[in-house]
Coordinates of C-alpha atoms in Angstrom, one line a residue:
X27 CA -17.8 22.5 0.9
X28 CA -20.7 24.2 -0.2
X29 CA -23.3 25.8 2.0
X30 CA -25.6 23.9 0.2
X31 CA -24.2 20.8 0.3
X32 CA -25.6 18.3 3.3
X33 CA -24.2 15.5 5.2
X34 CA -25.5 12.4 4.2
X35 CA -27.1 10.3 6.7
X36 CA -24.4 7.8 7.9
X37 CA -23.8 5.3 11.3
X38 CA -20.4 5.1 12.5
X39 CA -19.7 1.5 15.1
X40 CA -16.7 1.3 17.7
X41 CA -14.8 -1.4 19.1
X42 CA -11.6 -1.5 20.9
X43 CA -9.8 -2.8 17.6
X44 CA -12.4 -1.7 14.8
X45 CA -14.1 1.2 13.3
X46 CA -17.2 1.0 10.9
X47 CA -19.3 3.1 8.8
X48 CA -22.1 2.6 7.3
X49 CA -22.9 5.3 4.4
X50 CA -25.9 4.5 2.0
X51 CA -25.2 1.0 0.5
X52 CA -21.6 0.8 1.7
X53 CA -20.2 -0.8 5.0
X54 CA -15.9 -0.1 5.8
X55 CA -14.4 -1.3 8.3
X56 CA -11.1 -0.6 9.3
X57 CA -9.5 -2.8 12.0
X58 CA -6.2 -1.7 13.5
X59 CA -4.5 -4.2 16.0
X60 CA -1.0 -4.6 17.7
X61 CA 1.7 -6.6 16.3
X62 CA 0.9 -9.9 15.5
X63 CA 1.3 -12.7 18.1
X64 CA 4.0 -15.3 17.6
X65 CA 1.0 -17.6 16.6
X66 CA -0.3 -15.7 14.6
X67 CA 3.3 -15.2 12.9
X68 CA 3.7 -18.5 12.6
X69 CA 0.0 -19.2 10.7
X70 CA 1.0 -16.3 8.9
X71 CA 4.7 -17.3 7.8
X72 CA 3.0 -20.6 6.9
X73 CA 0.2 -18.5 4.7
X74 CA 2.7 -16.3 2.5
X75 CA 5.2 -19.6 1.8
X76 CA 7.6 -19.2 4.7
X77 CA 9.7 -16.6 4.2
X78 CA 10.7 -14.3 7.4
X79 CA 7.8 -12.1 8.4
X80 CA 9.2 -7.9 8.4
X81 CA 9.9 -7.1 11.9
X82 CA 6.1 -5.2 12.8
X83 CA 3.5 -7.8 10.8
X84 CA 0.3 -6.1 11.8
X85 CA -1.2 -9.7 10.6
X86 CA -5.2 -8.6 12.2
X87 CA -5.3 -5.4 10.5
X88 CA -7.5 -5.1 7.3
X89 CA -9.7 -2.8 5.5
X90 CA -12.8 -4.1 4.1
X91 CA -15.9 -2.4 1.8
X92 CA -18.4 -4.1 1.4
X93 CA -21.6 -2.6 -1.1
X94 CA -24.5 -4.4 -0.4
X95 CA -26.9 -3.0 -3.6
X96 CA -24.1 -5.1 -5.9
X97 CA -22.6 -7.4 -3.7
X98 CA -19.2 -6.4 -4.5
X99 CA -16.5 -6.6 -1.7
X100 CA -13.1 -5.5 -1.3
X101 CA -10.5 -5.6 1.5
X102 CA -6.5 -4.7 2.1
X103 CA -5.0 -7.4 4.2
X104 CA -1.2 -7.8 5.7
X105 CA -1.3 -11.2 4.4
X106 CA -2.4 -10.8 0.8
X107 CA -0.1 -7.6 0.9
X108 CA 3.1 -10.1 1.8
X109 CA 2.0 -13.1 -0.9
X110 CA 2.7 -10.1 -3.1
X111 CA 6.5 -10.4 -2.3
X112 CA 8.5 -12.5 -4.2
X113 CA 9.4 -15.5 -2.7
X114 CA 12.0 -17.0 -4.5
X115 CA 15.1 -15.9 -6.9
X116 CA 14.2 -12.7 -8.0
X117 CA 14.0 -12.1 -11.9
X118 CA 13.9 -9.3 -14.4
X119 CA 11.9 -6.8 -13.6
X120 CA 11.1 -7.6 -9.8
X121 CA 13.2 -5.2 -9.2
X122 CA 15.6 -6.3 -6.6
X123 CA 18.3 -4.2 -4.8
X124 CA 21.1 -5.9 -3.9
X125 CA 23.5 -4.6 -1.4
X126 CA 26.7 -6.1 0.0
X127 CA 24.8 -6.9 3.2
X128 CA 21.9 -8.7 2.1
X129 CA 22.9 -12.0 1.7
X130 CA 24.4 -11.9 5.1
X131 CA 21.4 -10.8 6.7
X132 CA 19.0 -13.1 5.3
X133 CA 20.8 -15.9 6.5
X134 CA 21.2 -14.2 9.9
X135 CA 16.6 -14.7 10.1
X136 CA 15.2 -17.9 10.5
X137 CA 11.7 -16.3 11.6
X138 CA 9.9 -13.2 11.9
X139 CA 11.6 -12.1 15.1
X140 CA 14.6 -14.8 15.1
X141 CA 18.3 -13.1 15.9
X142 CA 19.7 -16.2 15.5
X143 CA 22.1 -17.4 12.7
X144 CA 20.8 -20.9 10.6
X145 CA 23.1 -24.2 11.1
X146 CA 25.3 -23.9 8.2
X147 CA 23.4 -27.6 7.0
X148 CA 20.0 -25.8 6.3
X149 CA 19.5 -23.8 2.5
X150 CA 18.8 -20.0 3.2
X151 CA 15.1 -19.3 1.4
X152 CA 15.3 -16.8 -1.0
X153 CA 12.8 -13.5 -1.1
X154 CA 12.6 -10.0 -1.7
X155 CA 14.4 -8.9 1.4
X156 CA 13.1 -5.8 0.8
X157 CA 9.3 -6.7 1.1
X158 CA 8.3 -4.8 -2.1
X159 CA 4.6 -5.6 -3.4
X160 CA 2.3 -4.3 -5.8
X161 CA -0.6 -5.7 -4.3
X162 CA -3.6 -3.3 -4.9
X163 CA -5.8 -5.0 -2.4
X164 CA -8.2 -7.6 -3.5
X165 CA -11.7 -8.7 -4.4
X166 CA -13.1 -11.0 -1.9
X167 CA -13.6 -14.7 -2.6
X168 CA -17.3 -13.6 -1.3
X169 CA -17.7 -10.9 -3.6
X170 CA -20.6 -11.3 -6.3
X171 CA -19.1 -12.4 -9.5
X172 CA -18.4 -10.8 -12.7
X173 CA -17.4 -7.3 -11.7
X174 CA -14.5 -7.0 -12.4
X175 CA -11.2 -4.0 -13.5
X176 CA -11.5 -2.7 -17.1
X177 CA -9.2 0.0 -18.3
X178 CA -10.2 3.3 -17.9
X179 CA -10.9 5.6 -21.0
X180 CA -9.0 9.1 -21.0
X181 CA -11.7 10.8 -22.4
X182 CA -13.7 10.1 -19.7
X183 CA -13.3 12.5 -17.0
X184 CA -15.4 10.2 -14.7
X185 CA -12.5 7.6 -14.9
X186 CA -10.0 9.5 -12.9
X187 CA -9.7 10.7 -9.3
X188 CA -10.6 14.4 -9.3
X189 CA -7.6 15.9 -7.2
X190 CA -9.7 19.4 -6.8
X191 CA -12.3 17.3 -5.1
X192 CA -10.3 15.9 -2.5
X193 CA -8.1 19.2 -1.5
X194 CA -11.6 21.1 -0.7
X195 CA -12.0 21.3 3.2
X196 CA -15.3 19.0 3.2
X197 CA -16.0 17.6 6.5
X198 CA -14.5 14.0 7.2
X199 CA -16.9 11.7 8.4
X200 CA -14.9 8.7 9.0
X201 CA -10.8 8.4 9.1
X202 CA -8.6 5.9 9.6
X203 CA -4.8 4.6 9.2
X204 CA -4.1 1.1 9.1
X205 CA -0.6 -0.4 8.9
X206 CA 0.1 -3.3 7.6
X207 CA 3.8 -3.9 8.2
X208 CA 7.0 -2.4 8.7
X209 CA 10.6 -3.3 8.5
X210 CA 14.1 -1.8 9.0
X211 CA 15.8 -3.6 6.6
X212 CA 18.5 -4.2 9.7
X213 CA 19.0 -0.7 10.5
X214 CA 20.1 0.0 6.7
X215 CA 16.9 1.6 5.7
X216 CA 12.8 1.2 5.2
X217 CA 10.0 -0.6 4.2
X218 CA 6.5 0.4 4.9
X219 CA 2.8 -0.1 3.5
X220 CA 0.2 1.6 5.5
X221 CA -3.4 2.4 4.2
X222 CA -5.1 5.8 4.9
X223 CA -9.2 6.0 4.3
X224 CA -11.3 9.3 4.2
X225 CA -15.1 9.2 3.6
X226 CA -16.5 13.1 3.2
X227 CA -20.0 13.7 2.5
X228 CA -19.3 13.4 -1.5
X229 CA -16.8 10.7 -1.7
X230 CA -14.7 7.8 -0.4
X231 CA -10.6 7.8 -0.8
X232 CA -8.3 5.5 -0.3
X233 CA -4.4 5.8 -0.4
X234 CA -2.4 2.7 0.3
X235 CA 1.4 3.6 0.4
X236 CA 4.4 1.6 0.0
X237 CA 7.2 2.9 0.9
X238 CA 11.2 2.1 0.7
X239 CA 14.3 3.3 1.6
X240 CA 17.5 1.8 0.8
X241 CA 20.1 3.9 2.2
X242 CA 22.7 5.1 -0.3
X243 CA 20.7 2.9 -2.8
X244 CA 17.5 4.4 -3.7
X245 CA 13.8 4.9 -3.0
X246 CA 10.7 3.5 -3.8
X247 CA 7.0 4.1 -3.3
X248 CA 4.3 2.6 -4.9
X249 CA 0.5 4.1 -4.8
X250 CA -2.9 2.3 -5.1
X251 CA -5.5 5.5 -4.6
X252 CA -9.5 4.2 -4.8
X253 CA -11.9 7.1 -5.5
X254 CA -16.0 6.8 -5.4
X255 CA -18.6 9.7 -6.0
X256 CA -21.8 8.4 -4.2
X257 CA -23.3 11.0 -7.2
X258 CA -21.7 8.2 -9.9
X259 CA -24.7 6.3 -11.6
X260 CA -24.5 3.8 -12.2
X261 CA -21.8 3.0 -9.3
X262 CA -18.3 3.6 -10.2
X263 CA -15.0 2.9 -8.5
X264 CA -11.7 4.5 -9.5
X265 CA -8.4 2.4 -9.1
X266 CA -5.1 4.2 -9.8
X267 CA -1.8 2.3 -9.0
X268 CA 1.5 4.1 -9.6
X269 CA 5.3 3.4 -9.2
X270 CA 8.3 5.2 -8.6
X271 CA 11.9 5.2 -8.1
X272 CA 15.3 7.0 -8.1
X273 CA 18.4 6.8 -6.7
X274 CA 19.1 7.4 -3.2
X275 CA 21.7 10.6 -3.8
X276 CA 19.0 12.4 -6.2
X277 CA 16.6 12.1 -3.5
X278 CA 18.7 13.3 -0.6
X279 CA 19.9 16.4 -2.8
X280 CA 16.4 17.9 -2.6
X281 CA 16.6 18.6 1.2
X282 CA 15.3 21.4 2.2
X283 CA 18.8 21.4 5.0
X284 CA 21.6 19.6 3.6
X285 CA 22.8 18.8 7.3
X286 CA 18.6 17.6 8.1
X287 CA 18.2 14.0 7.3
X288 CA 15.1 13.7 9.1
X289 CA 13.2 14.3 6.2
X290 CA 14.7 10.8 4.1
X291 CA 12.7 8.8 7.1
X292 CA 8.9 10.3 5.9
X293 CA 6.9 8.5 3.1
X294 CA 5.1 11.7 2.2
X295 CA 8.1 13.6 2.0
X296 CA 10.0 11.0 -0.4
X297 CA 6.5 10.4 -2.5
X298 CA 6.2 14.2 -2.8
X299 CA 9.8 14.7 -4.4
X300 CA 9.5 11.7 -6.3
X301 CA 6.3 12.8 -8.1
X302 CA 7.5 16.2 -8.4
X303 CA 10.6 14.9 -10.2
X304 CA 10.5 14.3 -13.8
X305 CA 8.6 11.0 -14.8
X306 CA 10.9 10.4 -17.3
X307 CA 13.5 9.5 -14.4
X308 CA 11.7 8.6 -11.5
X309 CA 8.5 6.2 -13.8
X310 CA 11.0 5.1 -16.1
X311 CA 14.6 5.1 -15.7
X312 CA 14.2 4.9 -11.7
X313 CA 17.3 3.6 -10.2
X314 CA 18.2 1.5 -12.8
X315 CA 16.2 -1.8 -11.3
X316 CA 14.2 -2.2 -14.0
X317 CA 11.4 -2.4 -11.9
X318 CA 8.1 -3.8 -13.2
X319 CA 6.1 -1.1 -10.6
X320 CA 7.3 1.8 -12.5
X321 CA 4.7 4.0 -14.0
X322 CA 0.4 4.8 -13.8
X323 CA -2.4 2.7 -14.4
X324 CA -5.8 3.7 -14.0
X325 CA -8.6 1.1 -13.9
X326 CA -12.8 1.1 -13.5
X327 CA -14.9 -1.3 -11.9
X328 CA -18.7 -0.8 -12.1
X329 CA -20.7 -2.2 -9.3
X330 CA -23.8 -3.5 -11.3

């Protein structure tokens, strides 16, 4: 950061399960609780159309911005995030993974945390057993009306996410990492969307990550990033959502140890060798799903 450059006047509020700060017109809050209650499961199961909750729901934990010169609100929830999974048969292009223990293991859950088989007499329910969403968070119901995502323009270099500006070593005001669920897939892989926030003295970033692992199937990550300069004018927010994919074996041959595994288990290790791989396989071919979440879309919303 520049010399030059000063810290903008900002508040920052702490509670046991909640941090805020306040930053010219903008209030965040991130709230970060422990795994949801069986009452809150259940309200939760009910909420997202029944189907088994992953094995850590984080159902309290949310993100929420809230900029009080336009009105305009916007929040990452575990619940919204899950009504994003498709519940039901899948079809083309929701990009389901089917394994020869799948079927067998959703009929082995009757609830969030159930270890118990179903009587043979009730239908299994089926979902994405792999808990993929593209949910890019959401406006609130609350949020003023009419602003709303428009495509960005590529010849505007205000409508993308300056990468230089956000590897400088500005001071971080305000950090936080909020998971929203988890799930082992019964001990046969991964799936994982967590949400990361940094606010510097120019900016505010946001990363939500989904992450899977299918092991000896393939990977998956999928990318919302949220970039605002508090220099934009009027106020612009930058929305880019990505998705990637390729199949297990190409991803384990880039190991830096063949003998290491360790590596397969971290979300920015797989997102790292999956963007560094050609797009053409990993945005496009992938692993042969034909997922919809494969590739980049950048959008704009001006809060005015």
């Amino acid at each position: 950061m520049s010399a030059a450059m000063s810290v903008p006047q900002h508040r920052l509020l702490e509670s046991p399960n909640s941090r805020t700060i306040e930053i010219g017109p903008w209030t965040i809050t991130a709230c970060t609780n422990p795994i949801s209650n069986s009452g809150r499961s259940d309200a939760l199961q009910a909420a997202i159309g029944g189907i088994p909750l992953p094995e850590m729901t984080f159902g309290n934990n949310s993100l929420e911005l809230d900029h009080r010169e336009s009105g305009w609100r916007y929040a990452f929830t575990t619940e919204e995030a899950l009504k994003g999974v498709k519940n039901g048969e899948l079809q083309e292009g929701d990009g389901g993974v089917k394994v020869g223990y799948a079927d067998a293991w959703m009929k082995s859950r009757t609830g969030p945390s159930s270890q118990i088989p179903m009587p043979k007499t009730v239908p299994t329910k089926p979902y994405d057993w792999t808990y993929t969403t593209l949910y890019p968070g959401h406006t609130e119901p609350s949020s003023t009306k009419g602003i709303d995502w428009q495509p960005a323009d590529r010849n505007n270099a205000k409508h993308s996410i300056p990468l230089a500006e956000l590897t400088r070593q500005d001071p971080i005001l305000f950090y936080a990492e909020i998971p929203l669920f988890e799930d082992e897939l019964h001990d046969n892989g991964a799936s994982q969307l967590l949400v990361r926030i940094r606010v510097m003295p120019t900016c505010i970033f946001i990363l939500q990550r989904f992450t899977l692992r299918v092991d000896n199937v393939l990977f998956r990550t999928y990318d919302t990033r949220m970039y605002h300069s508090f220099a934009s004018s009027p106020p612009l927010v930058v929305r880019e959502t990505s998705g990637w994919e390729a199949p297990y074996d190409r991803v384990k041959g880039r190991l830096p140890k063949r003998d290491d595994l360790t590596p397969l288990t971290d979300p920015m290790w797989i997102a790292k060798v999956l963007t560094e791989m050609p797009s053409e396989i990993t945005q496009e071919v992938g692993a042969g799903t034909r997922w919809k979440g494969l590739g980049s879309r950048v959008e704009v919303a001006m809060l005015v």
